[in-house]
PDB file of C-alpha atoms (C1' of nucleotides) in Angstrom:
ATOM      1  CA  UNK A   1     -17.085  89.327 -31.616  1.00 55.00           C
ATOM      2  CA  UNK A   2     -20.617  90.859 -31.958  1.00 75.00           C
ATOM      3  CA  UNK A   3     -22.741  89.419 -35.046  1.00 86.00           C
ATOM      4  CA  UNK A   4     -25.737  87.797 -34.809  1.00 88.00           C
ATOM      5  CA  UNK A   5     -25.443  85.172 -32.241  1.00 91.00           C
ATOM      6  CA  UNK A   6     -23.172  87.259 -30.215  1.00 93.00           C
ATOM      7  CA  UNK A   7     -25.282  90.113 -30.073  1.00 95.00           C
ATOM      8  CA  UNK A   8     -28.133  88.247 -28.383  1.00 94.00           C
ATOM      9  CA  UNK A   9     -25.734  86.326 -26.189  1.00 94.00           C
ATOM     10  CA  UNK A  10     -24.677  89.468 -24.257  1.00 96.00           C
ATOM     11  CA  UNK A  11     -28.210  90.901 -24.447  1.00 96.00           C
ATOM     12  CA  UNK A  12     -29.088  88.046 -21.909  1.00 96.00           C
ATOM     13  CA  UNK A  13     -26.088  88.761 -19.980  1.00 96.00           C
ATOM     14  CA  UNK A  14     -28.416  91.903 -18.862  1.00 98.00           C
ATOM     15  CA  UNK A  15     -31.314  89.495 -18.221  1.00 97.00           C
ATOM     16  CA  UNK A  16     -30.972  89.615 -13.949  1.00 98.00           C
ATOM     17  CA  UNK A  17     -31.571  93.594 -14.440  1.00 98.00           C
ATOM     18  CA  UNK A  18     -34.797  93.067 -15.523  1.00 98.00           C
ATOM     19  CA  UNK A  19     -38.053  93.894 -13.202  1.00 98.00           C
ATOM     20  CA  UNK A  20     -35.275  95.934 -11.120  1.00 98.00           C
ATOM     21  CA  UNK A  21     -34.927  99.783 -11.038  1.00 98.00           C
ATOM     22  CA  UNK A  22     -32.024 101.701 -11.880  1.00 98.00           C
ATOM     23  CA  UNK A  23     -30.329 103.590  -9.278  1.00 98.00           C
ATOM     24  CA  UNK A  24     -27.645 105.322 -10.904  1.00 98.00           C
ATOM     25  CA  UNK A  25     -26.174 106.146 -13.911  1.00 98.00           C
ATOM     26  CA  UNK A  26     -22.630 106.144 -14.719  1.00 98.00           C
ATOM     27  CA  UNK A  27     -21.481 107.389 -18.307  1.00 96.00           C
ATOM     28  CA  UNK A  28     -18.635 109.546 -20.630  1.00 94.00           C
ATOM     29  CA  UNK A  29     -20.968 111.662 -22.576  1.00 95.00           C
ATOM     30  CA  UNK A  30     -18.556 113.177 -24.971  1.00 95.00           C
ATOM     31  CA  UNK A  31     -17.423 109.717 -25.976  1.00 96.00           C
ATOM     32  CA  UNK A  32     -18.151 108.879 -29.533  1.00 96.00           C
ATOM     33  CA  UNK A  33     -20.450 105.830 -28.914  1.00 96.00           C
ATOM     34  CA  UNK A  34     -23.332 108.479 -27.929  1.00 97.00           C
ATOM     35  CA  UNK A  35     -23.466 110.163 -31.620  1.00 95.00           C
ATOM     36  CA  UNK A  36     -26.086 111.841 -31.939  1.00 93.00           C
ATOM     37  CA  UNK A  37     -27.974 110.299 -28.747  1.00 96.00           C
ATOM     38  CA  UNK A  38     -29.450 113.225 -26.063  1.00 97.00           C
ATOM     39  CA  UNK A  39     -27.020 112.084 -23.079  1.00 97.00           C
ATOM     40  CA  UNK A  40     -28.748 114.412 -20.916  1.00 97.00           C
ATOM     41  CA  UNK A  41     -31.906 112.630 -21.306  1.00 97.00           C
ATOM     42  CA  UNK A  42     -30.223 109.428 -20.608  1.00 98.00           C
ATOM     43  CA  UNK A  43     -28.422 110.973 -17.123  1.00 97.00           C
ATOM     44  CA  UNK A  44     -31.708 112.296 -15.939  1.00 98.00           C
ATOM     45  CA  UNK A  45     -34.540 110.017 -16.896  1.00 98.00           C
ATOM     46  CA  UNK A  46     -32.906 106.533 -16.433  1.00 98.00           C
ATOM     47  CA  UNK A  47     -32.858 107.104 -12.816  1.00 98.00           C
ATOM     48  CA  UNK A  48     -35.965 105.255 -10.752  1.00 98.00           C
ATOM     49  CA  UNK A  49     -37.343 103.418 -14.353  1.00 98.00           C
ATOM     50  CA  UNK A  50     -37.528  99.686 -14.215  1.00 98.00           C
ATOM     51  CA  UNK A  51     -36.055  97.701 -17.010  1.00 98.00           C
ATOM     52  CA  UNK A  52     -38.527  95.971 -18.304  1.00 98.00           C
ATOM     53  CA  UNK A  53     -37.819  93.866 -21.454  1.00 98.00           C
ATOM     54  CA  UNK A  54     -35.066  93.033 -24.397  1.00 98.00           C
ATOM     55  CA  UNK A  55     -34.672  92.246 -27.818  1.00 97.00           C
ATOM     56  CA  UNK A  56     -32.520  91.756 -30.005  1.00 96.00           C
ATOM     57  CA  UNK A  57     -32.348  92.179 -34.205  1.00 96.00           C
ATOM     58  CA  UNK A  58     -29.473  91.386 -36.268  1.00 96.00           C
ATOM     59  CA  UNK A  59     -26.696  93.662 -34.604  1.00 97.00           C
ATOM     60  CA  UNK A  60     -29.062  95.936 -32.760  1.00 97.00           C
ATOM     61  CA  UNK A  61     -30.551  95.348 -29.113  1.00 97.00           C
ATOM     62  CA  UNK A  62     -32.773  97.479 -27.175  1.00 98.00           C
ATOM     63  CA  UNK A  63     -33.649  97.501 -23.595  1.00 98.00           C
ATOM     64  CA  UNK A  64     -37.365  98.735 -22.857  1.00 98.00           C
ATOM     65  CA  UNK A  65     -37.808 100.788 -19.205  1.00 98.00           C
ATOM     66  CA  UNK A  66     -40.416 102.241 -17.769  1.00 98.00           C
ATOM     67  CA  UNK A  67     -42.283 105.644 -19.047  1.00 97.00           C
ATOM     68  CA  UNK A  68     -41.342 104.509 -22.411  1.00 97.00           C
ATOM     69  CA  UNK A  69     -37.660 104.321 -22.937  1.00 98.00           C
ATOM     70  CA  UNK A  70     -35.951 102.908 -25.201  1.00 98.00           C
ATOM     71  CA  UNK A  71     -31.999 102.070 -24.537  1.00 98.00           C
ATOM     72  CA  UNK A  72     -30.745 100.896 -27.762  1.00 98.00           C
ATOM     73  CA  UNK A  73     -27.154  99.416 -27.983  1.00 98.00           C
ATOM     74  CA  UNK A  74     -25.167  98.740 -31.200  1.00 97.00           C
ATOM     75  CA  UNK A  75     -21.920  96.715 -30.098  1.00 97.00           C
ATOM     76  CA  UNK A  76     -19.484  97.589 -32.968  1.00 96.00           C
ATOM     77  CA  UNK A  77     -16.238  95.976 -33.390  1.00 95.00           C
ATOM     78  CA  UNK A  78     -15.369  95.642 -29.642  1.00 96.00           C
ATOM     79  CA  UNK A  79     -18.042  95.944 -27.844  1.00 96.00           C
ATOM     80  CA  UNK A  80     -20.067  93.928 -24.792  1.00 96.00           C
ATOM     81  CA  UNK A  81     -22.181  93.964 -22.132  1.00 97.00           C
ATOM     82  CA  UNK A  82     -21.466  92.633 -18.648  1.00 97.00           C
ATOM     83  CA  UNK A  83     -23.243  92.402 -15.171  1.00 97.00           C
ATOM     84  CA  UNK A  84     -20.772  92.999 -11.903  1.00 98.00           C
ATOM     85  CA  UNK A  85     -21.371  93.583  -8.380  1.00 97.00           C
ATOM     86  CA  UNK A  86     -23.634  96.823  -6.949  1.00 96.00           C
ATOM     87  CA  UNK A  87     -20.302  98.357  -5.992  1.00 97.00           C
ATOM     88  CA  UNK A  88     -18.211  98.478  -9.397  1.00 97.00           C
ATOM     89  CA  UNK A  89     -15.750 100.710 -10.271  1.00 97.00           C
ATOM     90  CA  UNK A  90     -16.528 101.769 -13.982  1.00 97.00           C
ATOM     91  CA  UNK A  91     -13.007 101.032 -16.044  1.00 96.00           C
ATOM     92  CA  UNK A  92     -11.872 103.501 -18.555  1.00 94.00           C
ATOM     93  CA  UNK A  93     -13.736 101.824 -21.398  1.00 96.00           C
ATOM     94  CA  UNK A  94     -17.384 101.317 -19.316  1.00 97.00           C
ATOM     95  CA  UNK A  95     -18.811 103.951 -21.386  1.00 97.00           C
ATOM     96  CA  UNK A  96     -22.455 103.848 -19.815  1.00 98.00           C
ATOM     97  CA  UNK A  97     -23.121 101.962 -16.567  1.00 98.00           C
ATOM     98  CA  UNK A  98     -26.303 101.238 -15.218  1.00 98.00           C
ATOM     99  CA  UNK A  99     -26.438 100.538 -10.937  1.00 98.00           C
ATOM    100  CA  UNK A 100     -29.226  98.926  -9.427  1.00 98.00           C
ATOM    101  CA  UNK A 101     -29.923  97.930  -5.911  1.00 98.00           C
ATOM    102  CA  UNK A 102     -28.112  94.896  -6.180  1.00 97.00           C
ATOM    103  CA  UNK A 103     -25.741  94.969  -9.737  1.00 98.00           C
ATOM    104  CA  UNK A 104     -24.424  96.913 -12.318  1.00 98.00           C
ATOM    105  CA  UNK A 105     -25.111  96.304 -16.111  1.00 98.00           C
ATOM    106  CA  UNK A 106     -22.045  97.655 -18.242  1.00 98.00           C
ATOM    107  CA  UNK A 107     -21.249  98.752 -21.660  1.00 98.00           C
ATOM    108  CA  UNK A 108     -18.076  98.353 -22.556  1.00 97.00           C
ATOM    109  CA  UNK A 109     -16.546  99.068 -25.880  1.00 97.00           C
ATOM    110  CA  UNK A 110     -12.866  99.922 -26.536  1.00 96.00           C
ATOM    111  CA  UNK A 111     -13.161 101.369 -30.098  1.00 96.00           C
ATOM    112  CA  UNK A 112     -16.046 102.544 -29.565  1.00 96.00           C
ATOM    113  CA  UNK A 113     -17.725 101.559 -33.105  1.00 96.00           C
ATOM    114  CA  UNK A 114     -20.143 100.642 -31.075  1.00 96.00           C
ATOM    115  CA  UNK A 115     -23.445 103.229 -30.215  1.00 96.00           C
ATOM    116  CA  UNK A 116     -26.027 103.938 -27.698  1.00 98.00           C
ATOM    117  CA  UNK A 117     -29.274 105.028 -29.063  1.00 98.00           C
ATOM    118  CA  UNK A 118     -32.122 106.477 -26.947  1.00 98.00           C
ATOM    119  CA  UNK A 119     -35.674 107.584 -26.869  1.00 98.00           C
ATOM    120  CA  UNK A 120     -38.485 108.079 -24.798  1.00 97.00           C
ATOM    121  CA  UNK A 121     -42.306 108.454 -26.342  1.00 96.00           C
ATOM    122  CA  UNK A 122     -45.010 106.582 -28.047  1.00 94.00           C
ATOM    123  CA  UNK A 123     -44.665 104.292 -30.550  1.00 93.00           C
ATOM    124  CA  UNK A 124     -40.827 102.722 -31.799  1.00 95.00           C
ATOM    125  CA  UNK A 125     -37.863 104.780 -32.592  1.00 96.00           C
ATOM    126  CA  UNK A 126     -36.299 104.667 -36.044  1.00 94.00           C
ATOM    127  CA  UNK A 127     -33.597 102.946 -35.589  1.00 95.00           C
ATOM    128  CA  UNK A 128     -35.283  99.840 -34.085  1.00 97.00           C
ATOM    129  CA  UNK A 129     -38.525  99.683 -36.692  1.00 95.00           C
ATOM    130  CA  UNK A 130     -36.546 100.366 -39.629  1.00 94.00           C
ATOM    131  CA  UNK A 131     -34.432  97.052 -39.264  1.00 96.00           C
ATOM    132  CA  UNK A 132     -34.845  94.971 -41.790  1.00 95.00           C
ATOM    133  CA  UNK A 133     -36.327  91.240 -41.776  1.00 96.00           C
ATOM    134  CA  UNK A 134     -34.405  88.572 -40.003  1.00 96.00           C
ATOM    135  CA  UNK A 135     -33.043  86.195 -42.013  1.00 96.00           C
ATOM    136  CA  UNK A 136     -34.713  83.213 -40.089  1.00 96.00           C
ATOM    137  CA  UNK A 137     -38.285  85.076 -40.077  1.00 97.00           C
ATOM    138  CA  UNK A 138     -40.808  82.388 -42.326  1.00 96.00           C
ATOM    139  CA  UNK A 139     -41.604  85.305 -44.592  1.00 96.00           C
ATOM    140  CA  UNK A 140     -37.833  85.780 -45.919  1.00 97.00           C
ATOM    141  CA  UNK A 141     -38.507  82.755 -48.246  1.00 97.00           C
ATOM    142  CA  UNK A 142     -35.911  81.938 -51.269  1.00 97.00           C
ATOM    143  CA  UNK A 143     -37.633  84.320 -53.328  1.00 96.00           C
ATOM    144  CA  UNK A 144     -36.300  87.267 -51.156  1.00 96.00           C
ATOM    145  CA  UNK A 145     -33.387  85.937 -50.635  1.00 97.00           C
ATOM    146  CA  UNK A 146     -32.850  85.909 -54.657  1.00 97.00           C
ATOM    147  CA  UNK A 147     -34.507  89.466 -54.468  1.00 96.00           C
ATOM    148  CA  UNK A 148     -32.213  91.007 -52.497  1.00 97.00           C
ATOM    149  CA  UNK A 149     -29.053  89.525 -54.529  1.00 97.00           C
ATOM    150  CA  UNK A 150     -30.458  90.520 -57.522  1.00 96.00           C
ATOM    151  CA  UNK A 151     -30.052  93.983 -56.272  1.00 96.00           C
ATOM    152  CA  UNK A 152     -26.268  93.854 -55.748  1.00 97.00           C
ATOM    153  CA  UNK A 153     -25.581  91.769 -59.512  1.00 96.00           C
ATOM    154  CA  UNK A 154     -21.952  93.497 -58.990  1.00 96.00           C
ATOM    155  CA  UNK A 155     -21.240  93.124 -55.762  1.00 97.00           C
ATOM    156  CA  UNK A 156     -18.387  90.287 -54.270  1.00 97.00           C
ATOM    157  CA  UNK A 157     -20.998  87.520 -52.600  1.00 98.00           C
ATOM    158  CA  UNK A 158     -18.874  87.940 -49.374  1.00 97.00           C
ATOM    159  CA  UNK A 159     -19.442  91.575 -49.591  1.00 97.00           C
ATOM    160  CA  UNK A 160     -23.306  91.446 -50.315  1.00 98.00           C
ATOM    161  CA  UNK A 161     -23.933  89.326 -47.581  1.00 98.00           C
ATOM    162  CA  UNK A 162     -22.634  91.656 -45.217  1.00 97.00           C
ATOM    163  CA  UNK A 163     -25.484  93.910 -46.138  1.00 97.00           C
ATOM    164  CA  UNK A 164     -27.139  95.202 -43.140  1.00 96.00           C
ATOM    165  CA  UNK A 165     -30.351  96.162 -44.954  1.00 96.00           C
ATOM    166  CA  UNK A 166     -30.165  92.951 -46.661  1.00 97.00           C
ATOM    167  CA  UNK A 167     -28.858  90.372 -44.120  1.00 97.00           C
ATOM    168  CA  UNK A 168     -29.322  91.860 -40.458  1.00 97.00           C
ATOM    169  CA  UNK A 169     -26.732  90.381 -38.368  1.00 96.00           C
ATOM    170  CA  UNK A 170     -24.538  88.941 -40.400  1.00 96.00           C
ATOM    171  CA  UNK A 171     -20.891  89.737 -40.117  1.00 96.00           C
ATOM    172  CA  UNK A 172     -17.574  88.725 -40.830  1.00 96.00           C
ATOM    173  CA  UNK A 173     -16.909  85.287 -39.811  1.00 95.00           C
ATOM    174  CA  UNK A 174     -20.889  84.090 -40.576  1.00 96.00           C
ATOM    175  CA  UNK A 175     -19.978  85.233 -44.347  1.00 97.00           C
ATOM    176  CA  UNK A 176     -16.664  83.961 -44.767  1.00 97.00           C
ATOM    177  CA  UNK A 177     -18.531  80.655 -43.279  1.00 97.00           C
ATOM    178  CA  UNK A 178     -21.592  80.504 -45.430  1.00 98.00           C
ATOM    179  CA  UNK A 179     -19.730  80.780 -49.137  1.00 98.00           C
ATOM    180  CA  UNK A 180     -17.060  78.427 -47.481  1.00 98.00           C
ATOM    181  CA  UNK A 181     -19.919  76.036 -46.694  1.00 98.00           C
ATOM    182  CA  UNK A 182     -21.401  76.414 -49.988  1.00 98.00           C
ATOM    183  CA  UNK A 183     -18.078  76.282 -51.722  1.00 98.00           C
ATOM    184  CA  UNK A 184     -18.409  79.253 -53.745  1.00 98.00           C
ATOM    185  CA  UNK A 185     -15.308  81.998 -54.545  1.00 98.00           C
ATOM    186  CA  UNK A 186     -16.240  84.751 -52.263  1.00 97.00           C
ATOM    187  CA  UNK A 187     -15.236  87.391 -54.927  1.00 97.00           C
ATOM    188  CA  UNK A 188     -17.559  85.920 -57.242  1.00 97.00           C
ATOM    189  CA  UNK A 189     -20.484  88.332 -58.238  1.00 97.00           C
ATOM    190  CA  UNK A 190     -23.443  87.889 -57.482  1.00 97.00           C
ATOM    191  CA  UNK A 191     -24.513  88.544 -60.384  1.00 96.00           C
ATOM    192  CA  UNK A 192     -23.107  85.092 -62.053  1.00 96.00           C
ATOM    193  CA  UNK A 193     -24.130  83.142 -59.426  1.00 97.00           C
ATOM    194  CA  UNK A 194     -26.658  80.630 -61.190  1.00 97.00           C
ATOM    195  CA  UNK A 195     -29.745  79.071 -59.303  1.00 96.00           C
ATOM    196  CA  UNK A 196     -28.372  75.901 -57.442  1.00 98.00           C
ATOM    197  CA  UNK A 197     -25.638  78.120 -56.001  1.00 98.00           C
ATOM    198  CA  UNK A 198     -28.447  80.798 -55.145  1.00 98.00           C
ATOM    199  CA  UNK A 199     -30.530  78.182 -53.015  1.00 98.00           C
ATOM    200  CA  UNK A 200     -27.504  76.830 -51.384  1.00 98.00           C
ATOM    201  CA  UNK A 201     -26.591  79.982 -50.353  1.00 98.00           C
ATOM    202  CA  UNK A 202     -29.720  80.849 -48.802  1.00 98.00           C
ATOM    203  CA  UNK A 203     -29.869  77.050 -47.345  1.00 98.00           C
ATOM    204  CA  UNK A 204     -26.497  77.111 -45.648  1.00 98.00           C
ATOM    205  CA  UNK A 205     -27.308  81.521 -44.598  1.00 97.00           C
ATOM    206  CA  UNK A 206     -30.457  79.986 -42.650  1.00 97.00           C
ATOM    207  CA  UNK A 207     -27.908  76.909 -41.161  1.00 97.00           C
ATOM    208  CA  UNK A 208     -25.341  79.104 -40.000  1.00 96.00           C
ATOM    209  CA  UNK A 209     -27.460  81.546 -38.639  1.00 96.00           C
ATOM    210  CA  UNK A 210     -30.254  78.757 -36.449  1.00 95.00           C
ATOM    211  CA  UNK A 211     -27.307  76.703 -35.525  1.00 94.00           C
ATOM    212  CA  UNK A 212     -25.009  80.042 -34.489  1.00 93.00           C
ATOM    213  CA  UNK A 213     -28.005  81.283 -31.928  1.00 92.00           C
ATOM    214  CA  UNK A 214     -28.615  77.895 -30.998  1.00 90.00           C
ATOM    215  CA  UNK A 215     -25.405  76.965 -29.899  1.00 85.00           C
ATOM    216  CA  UNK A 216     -23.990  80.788 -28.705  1.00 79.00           C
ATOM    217  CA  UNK A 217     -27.617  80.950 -26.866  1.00 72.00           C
ATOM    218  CA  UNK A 218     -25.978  79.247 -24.424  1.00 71.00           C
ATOM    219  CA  UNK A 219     -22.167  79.644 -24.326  1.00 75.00           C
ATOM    220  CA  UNK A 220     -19.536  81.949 -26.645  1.00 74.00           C
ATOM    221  CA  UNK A 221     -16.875  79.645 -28.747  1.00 74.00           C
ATOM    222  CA  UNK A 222     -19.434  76.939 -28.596  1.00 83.00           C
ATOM    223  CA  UNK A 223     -19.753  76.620 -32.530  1.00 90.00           C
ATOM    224  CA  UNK A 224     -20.070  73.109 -34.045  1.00 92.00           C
ATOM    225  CA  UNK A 225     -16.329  71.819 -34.694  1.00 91.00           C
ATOM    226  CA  UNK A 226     -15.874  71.357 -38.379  1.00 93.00           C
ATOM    227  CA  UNK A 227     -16.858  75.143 -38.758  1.00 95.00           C
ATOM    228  CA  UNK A 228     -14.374  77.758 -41.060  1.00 95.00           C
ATOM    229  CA  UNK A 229     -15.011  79.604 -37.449  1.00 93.00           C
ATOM    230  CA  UNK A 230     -12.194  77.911 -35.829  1.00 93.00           C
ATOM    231  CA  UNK A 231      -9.925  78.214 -38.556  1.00 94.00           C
ATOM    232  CA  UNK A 232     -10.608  81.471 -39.452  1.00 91.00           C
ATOM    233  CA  UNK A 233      -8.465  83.700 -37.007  1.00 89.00           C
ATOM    234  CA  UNK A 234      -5.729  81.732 -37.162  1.00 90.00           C
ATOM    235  CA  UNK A 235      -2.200  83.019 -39.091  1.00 86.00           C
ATOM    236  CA  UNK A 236      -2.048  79.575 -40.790  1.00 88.00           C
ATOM    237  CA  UNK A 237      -5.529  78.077 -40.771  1.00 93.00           C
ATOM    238  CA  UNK A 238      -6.539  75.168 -42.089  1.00 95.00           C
ATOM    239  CA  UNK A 239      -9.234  73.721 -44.154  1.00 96.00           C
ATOM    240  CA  UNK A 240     -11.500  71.904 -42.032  1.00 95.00           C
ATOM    241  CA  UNK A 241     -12.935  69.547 -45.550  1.00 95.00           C
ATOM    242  CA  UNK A 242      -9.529  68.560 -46.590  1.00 93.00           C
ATOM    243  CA  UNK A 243      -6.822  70.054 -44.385  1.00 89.00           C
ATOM    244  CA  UNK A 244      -5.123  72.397 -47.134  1.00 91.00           C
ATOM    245  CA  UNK A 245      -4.019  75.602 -46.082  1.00 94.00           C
ATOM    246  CA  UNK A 246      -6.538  78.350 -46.304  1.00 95.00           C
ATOM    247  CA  UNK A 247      -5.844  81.919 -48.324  1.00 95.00           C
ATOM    248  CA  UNK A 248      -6.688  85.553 -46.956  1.00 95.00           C
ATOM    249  CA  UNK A 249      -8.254  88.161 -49.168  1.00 95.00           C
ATOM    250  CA  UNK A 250      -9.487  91.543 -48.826  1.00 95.00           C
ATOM    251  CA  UNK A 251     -12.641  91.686 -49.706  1.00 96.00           C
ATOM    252  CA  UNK A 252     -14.931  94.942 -49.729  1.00 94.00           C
ATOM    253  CA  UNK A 253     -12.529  96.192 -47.385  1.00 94.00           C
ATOM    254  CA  UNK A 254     -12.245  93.184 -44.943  1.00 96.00           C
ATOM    255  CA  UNK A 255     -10.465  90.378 -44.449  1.00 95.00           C
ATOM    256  CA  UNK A 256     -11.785  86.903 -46.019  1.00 96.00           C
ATOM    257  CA  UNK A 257     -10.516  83.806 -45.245  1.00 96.00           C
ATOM    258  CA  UNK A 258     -11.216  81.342 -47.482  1.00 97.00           C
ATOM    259  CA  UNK A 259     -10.257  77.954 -49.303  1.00 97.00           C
ATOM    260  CA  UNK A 260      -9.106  78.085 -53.163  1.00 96.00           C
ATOM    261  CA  UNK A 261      -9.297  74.357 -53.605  1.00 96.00           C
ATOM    262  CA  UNK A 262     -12.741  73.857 -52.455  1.00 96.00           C
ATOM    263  CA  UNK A 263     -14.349  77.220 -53.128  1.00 97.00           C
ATOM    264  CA  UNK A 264     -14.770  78.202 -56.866  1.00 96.00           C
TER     265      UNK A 264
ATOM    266  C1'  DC B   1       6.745 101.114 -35.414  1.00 95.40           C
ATOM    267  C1'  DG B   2       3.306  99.635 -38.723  1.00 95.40           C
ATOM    268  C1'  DA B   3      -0.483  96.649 -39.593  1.00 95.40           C
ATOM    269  C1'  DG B   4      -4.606  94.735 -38.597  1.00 95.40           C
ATOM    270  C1'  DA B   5      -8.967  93.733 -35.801  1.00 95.40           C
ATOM    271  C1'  DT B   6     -15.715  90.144 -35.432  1.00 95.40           C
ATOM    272  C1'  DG B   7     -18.622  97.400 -38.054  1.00 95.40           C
ATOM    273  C1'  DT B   8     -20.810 101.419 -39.871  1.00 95.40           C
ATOM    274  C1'  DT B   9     -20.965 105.763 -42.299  1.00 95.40           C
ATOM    275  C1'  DC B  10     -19.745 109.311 -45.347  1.00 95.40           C
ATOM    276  C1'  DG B  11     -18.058 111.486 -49.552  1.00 95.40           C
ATOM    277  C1'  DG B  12     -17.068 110.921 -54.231  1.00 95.40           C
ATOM    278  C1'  DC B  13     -17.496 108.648 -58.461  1.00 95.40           C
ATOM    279  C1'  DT B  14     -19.967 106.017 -61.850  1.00 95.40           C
TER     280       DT B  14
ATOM    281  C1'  DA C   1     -31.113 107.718 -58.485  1.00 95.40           C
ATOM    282  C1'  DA C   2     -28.824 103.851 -57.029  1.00 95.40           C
ATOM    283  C1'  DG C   3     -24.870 101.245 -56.430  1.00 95.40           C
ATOM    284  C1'  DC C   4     -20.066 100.689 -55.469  1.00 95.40           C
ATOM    285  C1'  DC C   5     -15.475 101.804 -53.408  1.00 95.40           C
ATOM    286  C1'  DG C   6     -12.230 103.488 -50.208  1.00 95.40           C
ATOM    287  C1'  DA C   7     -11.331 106.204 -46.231  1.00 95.40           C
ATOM    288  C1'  DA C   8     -12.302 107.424 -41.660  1.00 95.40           C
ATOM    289  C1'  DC C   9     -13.537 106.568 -36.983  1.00 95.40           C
ATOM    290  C1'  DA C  10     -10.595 105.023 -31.681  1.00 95.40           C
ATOM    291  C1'  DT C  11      -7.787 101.860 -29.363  1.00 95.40           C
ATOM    292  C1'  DC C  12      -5.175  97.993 -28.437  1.00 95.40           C
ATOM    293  C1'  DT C  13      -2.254  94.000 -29.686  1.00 95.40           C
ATOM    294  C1'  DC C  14       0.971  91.496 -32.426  1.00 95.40           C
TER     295       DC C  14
END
DNA sequence: CGAGATGTTCGGCT
DNA sequence: AAGCCGAACATCTC
């Protein structure tokens, strides 16, 4: 369930590898995950470097190790990190698997939509520094939000605010949640959205996104109750505002679940 | 057995 | 050129 608050949930599940040195390194090389990352580089140098550090930015984490490596790890659809004992036996999906002297830190990612960046140098790889601004940063101010919106006029809002480059983290659920919150059609353009729905939008984006990293900080499934969230996988889910039965739409190619009484 | 799943990317068409 | 859409990717579950 990787999006924002999910992504930096399991980047602290790697937290008791760090100041430690990796031992060994387990991995399928020809699996899809490492597109286009050198997989040689990542047998040969991540042996004897200490992790050092983490971070996370919308989707994408990265794990910093000595002599200036950079780990990066994209989740995808089904991916997750775990940490089991010194001894594990990597499982048909544990695509990479880092040992240390006393753990092991796993990737594990079924679809494999998921990727594993790396890099080793001076200075910040691509793929981290070109990440856009986080939605929560002071600077991304109404104005930007407006901005961005403005650049997608016919675009589905449910669609736009899945935007990457726009919105970094957000994903499924969080949009289906923040135009549910807000009460707007998600299929509406945004385009005709006028200025009161504009700033709610980029109110309730802020809300879901503080009170989703908040709460998941801590715990997965820990989302406030009265959330779409808990509706929103269900076959027959309901409205949490008024208990009517809630509709599911393809939208920009995914699913949307959503609630035609209260969201026009 | 077919459909769908919390994501990204690519090719083709405006 | 930039924006939009649908298909593809790999695997499992319902």
């Amino acid at each position: 369930m990787p999006e924002l608050a999910e992504v930096d949930y399991y980047r602290k599940v790697w937290n008791p590898g760090i100041g430690k040195k990796i031992v060994k390194v387990h991995l399928h090389p020809e699996k899809r995950i490492f597109r286009g990352a050198d997989t040689q580089a990542i047998a040969t140098e991540l042996p004897d470097r200490t992790l050092q550090s983490s971070e996370a930015r919308g989707k994408q984490m990265v794990f910093r190790f000595s002599g200036g490596i950079w780990l990066g790890i994209h989740l995808g659809m089904t991916g997750n990190l775990a940490v089991a004992e010194k001894a594990y036996l990597p499982q048909k999906h544990d695509h990479l698997v880092l040992f240390q002297s006393t753990q092991a830190l796993i990737f594990n990612d079924m679809r494999q939509f998921g990727r594993v960046h790396f890099f080793q140098g001076t200075g910040e790889p691509d793929w981290w520094s070109k990440i856009g601004l986080s939605v929560l940063d002071d600077a991304f101010d109404l104005r930007m939000f407006a901005d961005a919106l403005k650049r997608h006029q016919k675009l589905a809002i449910k669609t736009a605010l899945l935007l990457q480059k726009e919105f970094p983290g957000i994903g499924n659920w969080m949009g289906d949640e923040i135009v549910w919150k807000c009460g707007i059609d998600p299929r509406r353009k945004c385009g005709d959205l006028n200025r009161a729905e504009v700033q709610n939008l980029y109110k309730q984006l802020q809300l879901v996104c503080s009170v989703a990293l908040a709460k998941v900080g801590e715990e997965l499934d820990s989302l406030p109750e009265k959330w779409l969230f808990h509706e929103r996988w269900k076959r027959k889910g309901i409205c949490p505002k008024h208990r009517e039965e809630l509709t599911k739409t393809t939208i920009g190619g995914r699913t949307t679940a959503w609630c035609p009484k209260c969201q026009k």
